[in-house]
XYZ file of C-alpha atoms in Angstrom:
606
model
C -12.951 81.368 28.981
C -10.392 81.251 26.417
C -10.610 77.723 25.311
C -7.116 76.481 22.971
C -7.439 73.236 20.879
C -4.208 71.320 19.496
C -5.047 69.117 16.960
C -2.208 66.181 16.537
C -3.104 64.229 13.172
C -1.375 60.923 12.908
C -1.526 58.375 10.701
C -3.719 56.064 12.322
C -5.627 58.712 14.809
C -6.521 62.435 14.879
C -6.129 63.049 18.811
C -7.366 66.647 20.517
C -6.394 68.444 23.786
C -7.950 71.721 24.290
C -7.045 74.197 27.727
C -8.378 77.023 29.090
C -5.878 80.078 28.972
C -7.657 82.160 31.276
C -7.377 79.468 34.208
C -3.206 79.154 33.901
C -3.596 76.545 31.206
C -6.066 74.318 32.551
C -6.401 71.313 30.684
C -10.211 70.727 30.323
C -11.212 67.658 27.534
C -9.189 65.091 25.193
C -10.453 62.939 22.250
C -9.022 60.565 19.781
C -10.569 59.563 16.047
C -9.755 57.410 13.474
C -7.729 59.702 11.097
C -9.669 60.287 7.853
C -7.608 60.017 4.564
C -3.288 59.620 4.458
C -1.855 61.774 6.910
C -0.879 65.609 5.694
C -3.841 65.601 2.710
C -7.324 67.605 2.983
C -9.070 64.315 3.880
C -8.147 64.717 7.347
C -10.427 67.486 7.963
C -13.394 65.474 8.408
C -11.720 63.276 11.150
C -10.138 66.384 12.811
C -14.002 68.216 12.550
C -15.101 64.446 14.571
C -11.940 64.900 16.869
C -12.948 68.601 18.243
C -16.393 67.705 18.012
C -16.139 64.995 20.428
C -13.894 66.891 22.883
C -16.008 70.527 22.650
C -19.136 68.051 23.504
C -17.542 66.753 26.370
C -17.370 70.137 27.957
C -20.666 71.512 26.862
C -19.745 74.058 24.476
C -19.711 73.939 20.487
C -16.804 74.113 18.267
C -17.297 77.393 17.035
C -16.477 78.353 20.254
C -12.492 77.904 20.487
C -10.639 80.600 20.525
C -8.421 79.064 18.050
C -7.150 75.805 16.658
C -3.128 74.517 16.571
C -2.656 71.607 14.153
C 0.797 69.471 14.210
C 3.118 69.743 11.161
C 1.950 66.326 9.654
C 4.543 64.219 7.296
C 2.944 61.296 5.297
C 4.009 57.917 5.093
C 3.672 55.576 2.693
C 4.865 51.626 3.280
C 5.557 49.226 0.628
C 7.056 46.006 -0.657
C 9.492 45.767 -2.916
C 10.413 42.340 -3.882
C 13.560 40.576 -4.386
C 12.290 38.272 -7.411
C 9.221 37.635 -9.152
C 8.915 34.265 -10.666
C 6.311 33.556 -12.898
C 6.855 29.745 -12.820
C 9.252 27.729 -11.114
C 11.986 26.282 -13.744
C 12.157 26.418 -17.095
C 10.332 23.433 -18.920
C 9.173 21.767 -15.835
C 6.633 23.318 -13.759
C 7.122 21.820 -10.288
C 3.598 21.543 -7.783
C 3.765 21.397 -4.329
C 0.657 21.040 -2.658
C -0.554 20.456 1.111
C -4.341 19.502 1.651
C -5.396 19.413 5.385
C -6.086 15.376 5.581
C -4.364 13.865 3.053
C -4.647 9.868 2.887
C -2.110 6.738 2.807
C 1.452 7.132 3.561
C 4.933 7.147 1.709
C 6.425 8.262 -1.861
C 4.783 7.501 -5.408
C 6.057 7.790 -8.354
C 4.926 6.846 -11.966
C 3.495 8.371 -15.268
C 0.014 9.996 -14.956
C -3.352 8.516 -16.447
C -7.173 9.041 -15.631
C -8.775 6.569 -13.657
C -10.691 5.634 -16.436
C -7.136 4.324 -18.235
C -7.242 1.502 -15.602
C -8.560 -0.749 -17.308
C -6.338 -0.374 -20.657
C -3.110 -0.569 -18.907
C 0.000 -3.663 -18.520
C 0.686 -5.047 -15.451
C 3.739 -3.840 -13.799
C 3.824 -0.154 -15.406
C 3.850 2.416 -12.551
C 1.313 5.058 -12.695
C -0.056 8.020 -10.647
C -3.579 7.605 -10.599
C -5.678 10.938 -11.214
C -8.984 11.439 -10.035
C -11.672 13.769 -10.834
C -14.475 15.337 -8.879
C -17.114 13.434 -10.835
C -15.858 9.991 -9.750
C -17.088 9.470 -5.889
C -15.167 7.728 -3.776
C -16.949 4.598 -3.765
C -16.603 4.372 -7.330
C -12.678 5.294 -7.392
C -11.858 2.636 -4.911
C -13.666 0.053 -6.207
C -11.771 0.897 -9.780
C -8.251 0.883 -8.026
C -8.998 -2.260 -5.863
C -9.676 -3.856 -9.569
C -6.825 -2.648 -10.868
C -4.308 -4.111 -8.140
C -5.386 -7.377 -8.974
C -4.535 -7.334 -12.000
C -0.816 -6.369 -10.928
C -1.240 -2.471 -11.965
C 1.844 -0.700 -10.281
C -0.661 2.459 -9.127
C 1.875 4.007 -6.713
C -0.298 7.221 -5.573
C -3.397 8.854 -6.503
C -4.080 12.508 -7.028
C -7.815 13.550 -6.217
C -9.817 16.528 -7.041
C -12.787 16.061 -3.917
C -11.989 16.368 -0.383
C -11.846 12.127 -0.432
C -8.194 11.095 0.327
C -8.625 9.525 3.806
C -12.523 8.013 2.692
C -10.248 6.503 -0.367
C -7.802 5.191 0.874
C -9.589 3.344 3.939
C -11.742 1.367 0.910
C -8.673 0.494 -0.890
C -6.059 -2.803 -0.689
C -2.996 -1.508 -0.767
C -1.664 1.837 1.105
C -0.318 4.200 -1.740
C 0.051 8.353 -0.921
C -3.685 10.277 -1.368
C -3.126 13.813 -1.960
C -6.682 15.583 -2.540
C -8.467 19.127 -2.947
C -6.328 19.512 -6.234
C -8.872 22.530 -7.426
C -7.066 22.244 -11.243
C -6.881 18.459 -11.979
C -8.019 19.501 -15.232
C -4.540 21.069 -15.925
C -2.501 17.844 -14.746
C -0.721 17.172 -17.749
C -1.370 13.083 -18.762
C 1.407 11.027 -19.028
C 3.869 12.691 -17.459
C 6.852 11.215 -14.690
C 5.043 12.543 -10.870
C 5.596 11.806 -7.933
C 3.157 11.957 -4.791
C 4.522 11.942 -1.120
C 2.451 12.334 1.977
C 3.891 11.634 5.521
C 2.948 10.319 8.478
C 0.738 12.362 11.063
C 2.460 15.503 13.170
C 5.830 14.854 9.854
C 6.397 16.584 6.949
C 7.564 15.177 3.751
C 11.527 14.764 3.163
C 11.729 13.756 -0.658
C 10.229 15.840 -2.642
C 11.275 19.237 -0.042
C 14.907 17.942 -0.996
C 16.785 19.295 -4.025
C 18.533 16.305 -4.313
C 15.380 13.960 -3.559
C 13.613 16.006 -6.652
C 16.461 15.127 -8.930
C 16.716 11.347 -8.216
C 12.861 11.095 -8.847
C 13.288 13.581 -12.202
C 16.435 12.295 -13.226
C 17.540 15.336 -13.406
C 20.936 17.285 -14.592
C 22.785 19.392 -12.593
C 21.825 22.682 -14.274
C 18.165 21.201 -13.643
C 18.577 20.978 -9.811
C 19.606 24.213 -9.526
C 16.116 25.370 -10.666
C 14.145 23.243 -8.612
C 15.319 24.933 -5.468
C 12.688 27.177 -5.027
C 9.872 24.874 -5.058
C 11.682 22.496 -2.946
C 12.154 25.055 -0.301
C 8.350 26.079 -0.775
C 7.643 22.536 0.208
C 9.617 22.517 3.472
C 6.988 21.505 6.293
C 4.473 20.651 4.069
C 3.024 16.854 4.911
C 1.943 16.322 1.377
C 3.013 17.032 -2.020
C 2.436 16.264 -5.539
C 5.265 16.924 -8.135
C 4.323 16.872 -12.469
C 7.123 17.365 -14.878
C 5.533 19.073 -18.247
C 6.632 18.483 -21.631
C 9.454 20.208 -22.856
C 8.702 23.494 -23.751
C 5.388 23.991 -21.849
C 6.750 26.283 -19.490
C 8.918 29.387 -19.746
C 10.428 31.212 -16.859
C 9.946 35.182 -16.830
C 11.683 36.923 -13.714
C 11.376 40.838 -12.805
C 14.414 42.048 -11.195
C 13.990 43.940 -8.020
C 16.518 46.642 -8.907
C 18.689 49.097 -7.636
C 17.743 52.346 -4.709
C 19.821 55.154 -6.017
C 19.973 57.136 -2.340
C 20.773 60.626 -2.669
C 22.657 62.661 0.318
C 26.162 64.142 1.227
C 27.187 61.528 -1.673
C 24.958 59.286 -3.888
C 24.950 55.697 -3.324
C 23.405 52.518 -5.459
C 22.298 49.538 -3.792
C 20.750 46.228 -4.598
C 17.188 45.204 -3.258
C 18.455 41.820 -3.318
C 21.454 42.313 -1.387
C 18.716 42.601 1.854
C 18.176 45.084 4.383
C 20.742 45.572 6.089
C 23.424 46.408 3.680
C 20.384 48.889 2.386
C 20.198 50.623 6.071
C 24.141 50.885 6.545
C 24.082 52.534 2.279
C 21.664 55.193 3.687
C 24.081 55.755 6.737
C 26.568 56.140 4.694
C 25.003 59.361 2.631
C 22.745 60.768 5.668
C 21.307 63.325 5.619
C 19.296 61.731 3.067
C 17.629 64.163 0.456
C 15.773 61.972 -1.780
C 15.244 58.135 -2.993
C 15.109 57.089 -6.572
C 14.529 53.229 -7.802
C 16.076 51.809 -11.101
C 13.382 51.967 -13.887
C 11.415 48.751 -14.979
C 11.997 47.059 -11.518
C 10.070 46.126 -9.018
C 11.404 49.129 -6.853
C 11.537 51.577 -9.169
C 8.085 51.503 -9.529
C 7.367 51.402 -5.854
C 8.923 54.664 -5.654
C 7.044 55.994 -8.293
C 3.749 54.560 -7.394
C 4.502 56.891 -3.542
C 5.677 60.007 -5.650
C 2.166 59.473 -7.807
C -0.138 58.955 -4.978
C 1.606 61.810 -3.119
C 1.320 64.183 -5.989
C -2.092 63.409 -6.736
C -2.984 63.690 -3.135
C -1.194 67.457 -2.145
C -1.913 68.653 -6.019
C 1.537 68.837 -6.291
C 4.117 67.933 -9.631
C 6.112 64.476 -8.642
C 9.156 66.287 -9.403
C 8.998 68.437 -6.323
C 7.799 65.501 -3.934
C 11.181 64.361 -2.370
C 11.525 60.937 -0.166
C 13.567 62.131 2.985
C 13.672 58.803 4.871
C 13.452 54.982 4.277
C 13.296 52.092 6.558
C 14.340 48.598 4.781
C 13.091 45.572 6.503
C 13.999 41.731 5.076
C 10.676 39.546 4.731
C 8.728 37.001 2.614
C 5.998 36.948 0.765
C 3.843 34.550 -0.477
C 3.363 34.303 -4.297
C 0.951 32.306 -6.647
C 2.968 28.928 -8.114
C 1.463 29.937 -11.954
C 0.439 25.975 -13.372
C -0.142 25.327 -9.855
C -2.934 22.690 -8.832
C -4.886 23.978 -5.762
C -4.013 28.041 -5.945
C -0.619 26.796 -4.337
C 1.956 29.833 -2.571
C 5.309 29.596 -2.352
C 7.486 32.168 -0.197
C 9.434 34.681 -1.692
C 12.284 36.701 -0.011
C 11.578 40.574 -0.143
C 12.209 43.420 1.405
C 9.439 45.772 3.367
C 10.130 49.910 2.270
C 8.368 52.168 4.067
C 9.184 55.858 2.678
C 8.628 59.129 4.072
C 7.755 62.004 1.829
C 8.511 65.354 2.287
C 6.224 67.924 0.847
C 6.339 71.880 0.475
C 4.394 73.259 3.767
C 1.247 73.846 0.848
C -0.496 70.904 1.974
C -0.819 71.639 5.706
C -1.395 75.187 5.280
C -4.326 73.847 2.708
C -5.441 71.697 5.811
C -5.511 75.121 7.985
C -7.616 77.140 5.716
C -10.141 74.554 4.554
C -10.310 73.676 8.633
C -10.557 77.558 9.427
C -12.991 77.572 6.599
C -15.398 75.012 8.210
C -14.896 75.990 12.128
C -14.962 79.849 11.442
C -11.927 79.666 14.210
C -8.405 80.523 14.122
C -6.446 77.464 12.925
C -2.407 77.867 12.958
C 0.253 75.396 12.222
C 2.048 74.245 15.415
C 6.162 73.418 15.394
C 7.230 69.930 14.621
C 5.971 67.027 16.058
C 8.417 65.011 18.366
C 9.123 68.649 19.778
C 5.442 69.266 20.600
C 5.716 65.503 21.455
C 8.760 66.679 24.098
C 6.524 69.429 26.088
C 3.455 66.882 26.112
C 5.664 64.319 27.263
C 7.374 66.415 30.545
C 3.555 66.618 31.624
C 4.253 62.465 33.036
C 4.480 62.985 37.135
C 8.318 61.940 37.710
C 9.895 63.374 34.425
C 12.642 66.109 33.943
C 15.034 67.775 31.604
C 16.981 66.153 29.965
C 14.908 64.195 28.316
C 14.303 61.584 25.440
C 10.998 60.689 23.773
C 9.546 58.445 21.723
C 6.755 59.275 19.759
C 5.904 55.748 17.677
C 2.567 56.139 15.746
C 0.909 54.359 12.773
C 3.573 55.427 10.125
C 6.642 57.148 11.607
C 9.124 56.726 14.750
C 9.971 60.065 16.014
C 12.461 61.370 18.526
C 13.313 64.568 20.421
C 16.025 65.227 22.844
C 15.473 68.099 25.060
C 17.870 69.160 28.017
C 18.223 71.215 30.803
C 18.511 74.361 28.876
C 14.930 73.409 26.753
C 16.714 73.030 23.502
C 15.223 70.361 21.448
C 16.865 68.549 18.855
C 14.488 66.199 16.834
C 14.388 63.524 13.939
C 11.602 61.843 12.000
C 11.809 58.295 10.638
C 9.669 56.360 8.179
C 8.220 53.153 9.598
C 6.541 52.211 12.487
C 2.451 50.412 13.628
C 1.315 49.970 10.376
C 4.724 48.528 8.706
C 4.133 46.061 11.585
C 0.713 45.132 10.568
C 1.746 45.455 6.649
C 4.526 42.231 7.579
C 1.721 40.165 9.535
C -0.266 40.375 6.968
C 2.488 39.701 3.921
C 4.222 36.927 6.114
C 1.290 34.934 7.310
C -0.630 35.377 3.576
C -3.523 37.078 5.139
C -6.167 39.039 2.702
C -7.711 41.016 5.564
C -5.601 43.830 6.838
C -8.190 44.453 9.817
C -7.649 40.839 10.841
C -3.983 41.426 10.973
C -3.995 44.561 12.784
C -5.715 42.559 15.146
C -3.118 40.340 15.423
C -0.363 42.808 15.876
C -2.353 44.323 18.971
C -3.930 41.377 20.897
C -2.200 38.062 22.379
C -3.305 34.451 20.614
C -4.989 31.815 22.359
C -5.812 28.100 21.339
C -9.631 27.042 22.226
C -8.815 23.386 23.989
C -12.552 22.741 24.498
C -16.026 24.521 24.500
C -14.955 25.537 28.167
C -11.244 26.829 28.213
C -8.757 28.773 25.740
C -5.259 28.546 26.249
C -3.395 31.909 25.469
C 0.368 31.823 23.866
C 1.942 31.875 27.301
C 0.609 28.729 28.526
C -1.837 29.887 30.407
C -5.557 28.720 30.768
C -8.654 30.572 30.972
C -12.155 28.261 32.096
C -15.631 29.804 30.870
C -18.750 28.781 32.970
C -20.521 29.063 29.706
C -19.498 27.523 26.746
C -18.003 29.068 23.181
C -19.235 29.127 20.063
C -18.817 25.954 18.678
C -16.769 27.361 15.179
C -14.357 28.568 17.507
C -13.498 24.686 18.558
C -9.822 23.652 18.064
C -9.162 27.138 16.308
C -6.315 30.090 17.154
C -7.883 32.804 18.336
C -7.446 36.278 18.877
C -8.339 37.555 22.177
C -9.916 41.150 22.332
C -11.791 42.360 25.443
C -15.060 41.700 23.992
C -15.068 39.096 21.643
C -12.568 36.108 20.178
C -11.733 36.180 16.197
C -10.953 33.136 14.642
C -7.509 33.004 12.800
C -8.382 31.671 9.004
C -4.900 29.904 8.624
C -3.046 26.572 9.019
C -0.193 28.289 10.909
C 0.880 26.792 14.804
C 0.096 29.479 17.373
C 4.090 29.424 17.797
C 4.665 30.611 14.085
C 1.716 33.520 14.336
C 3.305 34.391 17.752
C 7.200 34.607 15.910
C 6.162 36.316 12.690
C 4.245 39.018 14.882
C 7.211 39.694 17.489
C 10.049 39.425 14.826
C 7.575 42.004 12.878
C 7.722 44.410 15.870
C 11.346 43.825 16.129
C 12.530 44.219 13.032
C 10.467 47.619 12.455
C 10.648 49.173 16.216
C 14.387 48.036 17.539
C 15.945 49.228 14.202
C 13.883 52.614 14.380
C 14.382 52.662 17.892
C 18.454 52.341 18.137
C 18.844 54.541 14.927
C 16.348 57.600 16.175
C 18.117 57.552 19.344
C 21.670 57.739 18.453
C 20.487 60.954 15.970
C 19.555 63.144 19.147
C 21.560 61.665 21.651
C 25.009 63.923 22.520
C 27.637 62.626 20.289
C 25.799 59.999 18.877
C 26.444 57.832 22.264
C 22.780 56.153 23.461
C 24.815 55.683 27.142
C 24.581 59.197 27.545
C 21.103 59.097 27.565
C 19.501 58.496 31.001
C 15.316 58.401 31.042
C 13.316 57.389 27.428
C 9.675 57.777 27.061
C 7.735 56.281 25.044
C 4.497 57.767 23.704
C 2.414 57.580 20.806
C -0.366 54.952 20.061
C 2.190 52.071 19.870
C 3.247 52.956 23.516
C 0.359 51.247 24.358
C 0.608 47.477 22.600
C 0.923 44.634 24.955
C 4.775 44.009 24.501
C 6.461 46.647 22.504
C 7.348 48.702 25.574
C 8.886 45.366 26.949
C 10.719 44.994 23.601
C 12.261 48.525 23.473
C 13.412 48.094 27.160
C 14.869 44.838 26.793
C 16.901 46.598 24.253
C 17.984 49.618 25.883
C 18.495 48.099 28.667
C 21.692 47.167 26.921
C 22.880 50.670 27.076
C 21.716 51.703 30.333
C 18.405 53.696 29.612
C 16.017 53.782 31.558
C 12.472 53.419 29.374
C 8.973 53.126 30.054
C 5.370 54.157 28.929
C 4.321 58.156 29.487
C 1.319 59.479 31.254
C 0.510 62.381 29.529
C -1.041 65.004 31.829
C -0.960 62.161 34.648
C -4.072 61.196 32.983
C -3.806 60.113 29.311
C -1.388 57.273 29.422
C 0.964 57.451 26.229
C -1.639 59.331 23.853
C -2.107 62.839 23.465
C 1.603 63.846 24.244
C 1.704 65.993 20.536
C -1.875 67.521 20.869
C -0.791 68.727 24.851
C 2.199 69.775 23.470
C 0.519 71.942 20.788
C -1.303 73.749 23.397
C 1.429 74.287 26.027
C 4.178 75.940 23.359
C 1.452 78.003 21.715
C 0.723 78.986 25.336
C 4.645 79.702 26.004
C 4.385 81.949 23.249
C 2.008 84.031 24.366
C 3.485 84.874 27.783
C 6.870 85.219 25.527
C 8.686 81.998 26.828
């Protein structure tokens, strides 16, 4: 036997194929690995070693035994954020606090100077106050104090609570004022100083202090002042409690890092804004395409994104930054959450930014590095295959029912590639930065999540709210019964649903808003990749010349992207669906066939 391997190393898996020649290229064993390390560096090796380990075991034989070894032409990509403002604080000499406990207690607006429970006692009748209290006082203690102090006329309009004790508080007390607890930083509540509280009703949100103009009629505030307090009151938008301190004058400074110009550099050179969003940055890079590399103004927020990809690059191939050049970007408008500094429970506002994701190019050194640290450790023949959407092309024509001309799809972990081959086999390709794990990078930035695992999981597997111990309803309505019942943490939570277990969602957001920011994610990333790879191989640039699309690639095989890309296309008339790769492999392995097959067309000269 004379037993070929292609080796396709992504950026989220290292998939094999290997065929023996001596049979009229008889596909004999597949396998897919994690990929070890960022795509195109010597840390793949190890997961490619795992890869034709796996698929050598599965036919009995041992890797030294390949006759040799084809590896894909692997581009890295690197995603990041570059944001449209920093803020430090919120306005200058006033630091405004939203904050939005899960049970807050008592109802309405509060407003009045700020004093420690304690100061109850020493106070006038008639002078309005927001009462703060700490951790140390229980809540038996605190309502006895305020129930005191309203009959002796104190004006206590709302209370501000360290403990978890609103609703226990204000059940004990006389009058109904707005509770707002779990205030981790009491201690930095500023004393004597005009707040107001606001908590609504059950299933509302607050409409005072969310409202510009409701902020300045409780500050008193100047024109010039209102303008400032926009951000916070948009942070507080759907909250159903707040709590609002002005500091003294001068407390607070306001320090804001611009986000900075992308200098894109092509047929011409064009400068444009981060903050003017990312559109007008995709129709810039039109404008100069072919692009030949991406600089970022210096001290801003995306100049140093673009330096922090040439530095991890360069450190990563051994090469000098100067020769690493960025040869596509994808710019996708998002928010994301950042720390209120003086804030009183950790608090988050949202930020506008825009998502990057860049792709590098590299001299051919690091692949052929790959090769000969691979040949070293195999003692087999290892040779660098052609490029991958064309690879991905020959894999793909392996789906019973497909013929030239053709369009594929190859959407991985980090790149959307495309290859357009008709009926006389030539292939004209295109590579473009951004694709799974941009999706998974805006889950996780949009919904504030800390574990990217748990958003990954998100991006990949439908929701579900757990109703009772005995049934889960999933995001379409739908309800599935359980003859045995759940774990009880799992009661009243969002869910994910994988095939073998259910992962609780650790946030406050409605199954509705995790389902949105998780399509719009995929949207966003995979239509505007999508339409703009597309019209780049189709003839003349016209998508209705294009007949049959497949898609293949690791994303092919998500639970409603193929259903998102159709609904698209079928706009223009394409005709788009999932591949079968060899009839057998579904969507994966189309590169790694694809290897195999054109080394095996050279051989016999084709």
């Amino acid at each position: 036997m004379k037993l070929v391997a292609g080796v396709d190393i992504g950026n989220s898996t290292t998939e094999v194929a290997i065929a023996d020649f001596d049979a009229n290229l008889k596909f004999v064993s597949s396998s897919m690995v994690k990929t070890t390390g960022i795509k195109g560096t010597t840390d793949n090796v190890a997961g490619v070693l795992l890869a034709l380990k796996e698929a050598c075991d599965n036919i009995n034989i041992t890797v030294d035994q390949l006759d040799t070894i084809c590896i894909n032409e692997a581009t890295p990509v690197i995603g990041d954020v570059a944001m449209e403002t920093i803020t430090e604080t919120i306005i200058t000499e006033s630091t405004m606090i939203g904050h939005n406990p899960e049970t807050p207690g008592g109802l309405g607006v509060g407003t009045g100077k700020t004093v420690f429970l304690e100061e109850l006692e020493y106070l006038h009748a008639n002078e309005e106050v927001i009462c703060i209290i700490p951790r140390s006082v229980d809540f038996e203690t605190a309502a006895k104090k305020l129930n005191e102090a309203f009959k002796r006329n104190i004006e206590i309009t709302g209370a501000v609570v360290q403990a978890d004790d609103g609703v226990i508080i204000s059940n004990r007390i006389d009058k109904k004022i707005p509770i707002v607890d779990e205030v981790a930083y009491i201690d930095k509540v500023p004393m004597g100083m005009l707040a107001a509280v606001e908590v609504a009703a059950p299933g509302k949100t607050i409409k005072v202090l969310s409202n510009p103009y409701g902020l300045a009629t409780v500050f008193k505030l100047l024109p010039e002042e209102t303008k400032h307090i926009i951000p916070i009151a948009r942070a507080l938008i759907g909250n159903r409690s707040a709590v609002v301190i002005r500091t003294p004058e001068g407390d607070v400074k306001e320090r804001v890092i611009p986000a900075g110009k992308l200098i894109l550099m092509g047929t011409k050179q064009n400068k444009i804004g981060i903050e003017q969003g990312s559109s007008a940055i995709m129709d810039s890079l039109s404008e100069v395409w072919p692009l030949q590399d991406v600089t970022g103004e210096p001290g801003t927020n995306v100049g140093g994104m673009i330096e922090r990809v040439r530095q991890v690059m360069g450190e990563l191939t051994g090469q000098n930054i100067e020769e690493i050049k960025i040869q596509d970007i994808l710019a996708v408008d998002t928010f994301i959450p950042q720390k209120v500094q003086g804030g009183l429970a950790g608090e988050f506002a949202l930020e506008n930014a825009v998502a990057l994701a860049a792709m590098v190019k590299t001299s051919k050194l690091p692949m052929e590095t790959i090769a000969k640290k691979l040949q070293g450790e195999t003692g087999v023949k290892v040779l660098i295959g052609g490029v991958e959407a064309n690879m991905a092309v020959l894999g793909a024509l392996t789906t019973p029912g497909t013929d030239k001309p053709l369009v594929i799809l190859d959407i991985g972990g980090g790149s959307t590639d495309s290859a357009y081959i008709n009926k006389d086999e030539s292939v004209k390709s295109i590579h473009h930065a951004g694709a799974g794990e941009m999706v998974t990078m805006l889950i996780k930035s949009e919904l504030g999540l800390e574990d990217y695992n748990l958003a990954e999981d998100i991006k990949k597997h439908p929701l579900a709210k757990v109703e009772s111990l005995f049934n889960i309803r999933y995001e379409d309505g739908s309800v599935c019964f359980f003859q045995q019942p759940l774990d009880a943490s799992l009661f009243a939570r969002n869910i994910i649903v994988k095939s073998d277990e259910m992962i609780p969602i650790p946030t406050r957001h409605a199954i509705e808003k995790i389902k949105m920011v998780r399509r719009e994610a995929k949207r966003k990333v995979f239509v505007t990749n999508v339409i703009r790879a597309l019209k780049d191989v189709a003839p003349n640039k016209d998508l209705r010349s294009i007949d049959f699309v497949v898609l293949v690639g690791g994303s092919a095989l998500d639970f409603e992207i193929p259903e998102i890309i159709s609904d698209e296309l079928s706009h223009y008339g394409v005709v788009c669906g999932s591949g079968n790769i060899r009839g057998n492999q579904g969507p994966r392995n189309a590169v790694a066939t694809g290897l195999v097959i054109s080394y095996y067309n050279s051989l016999r000269g084709i």
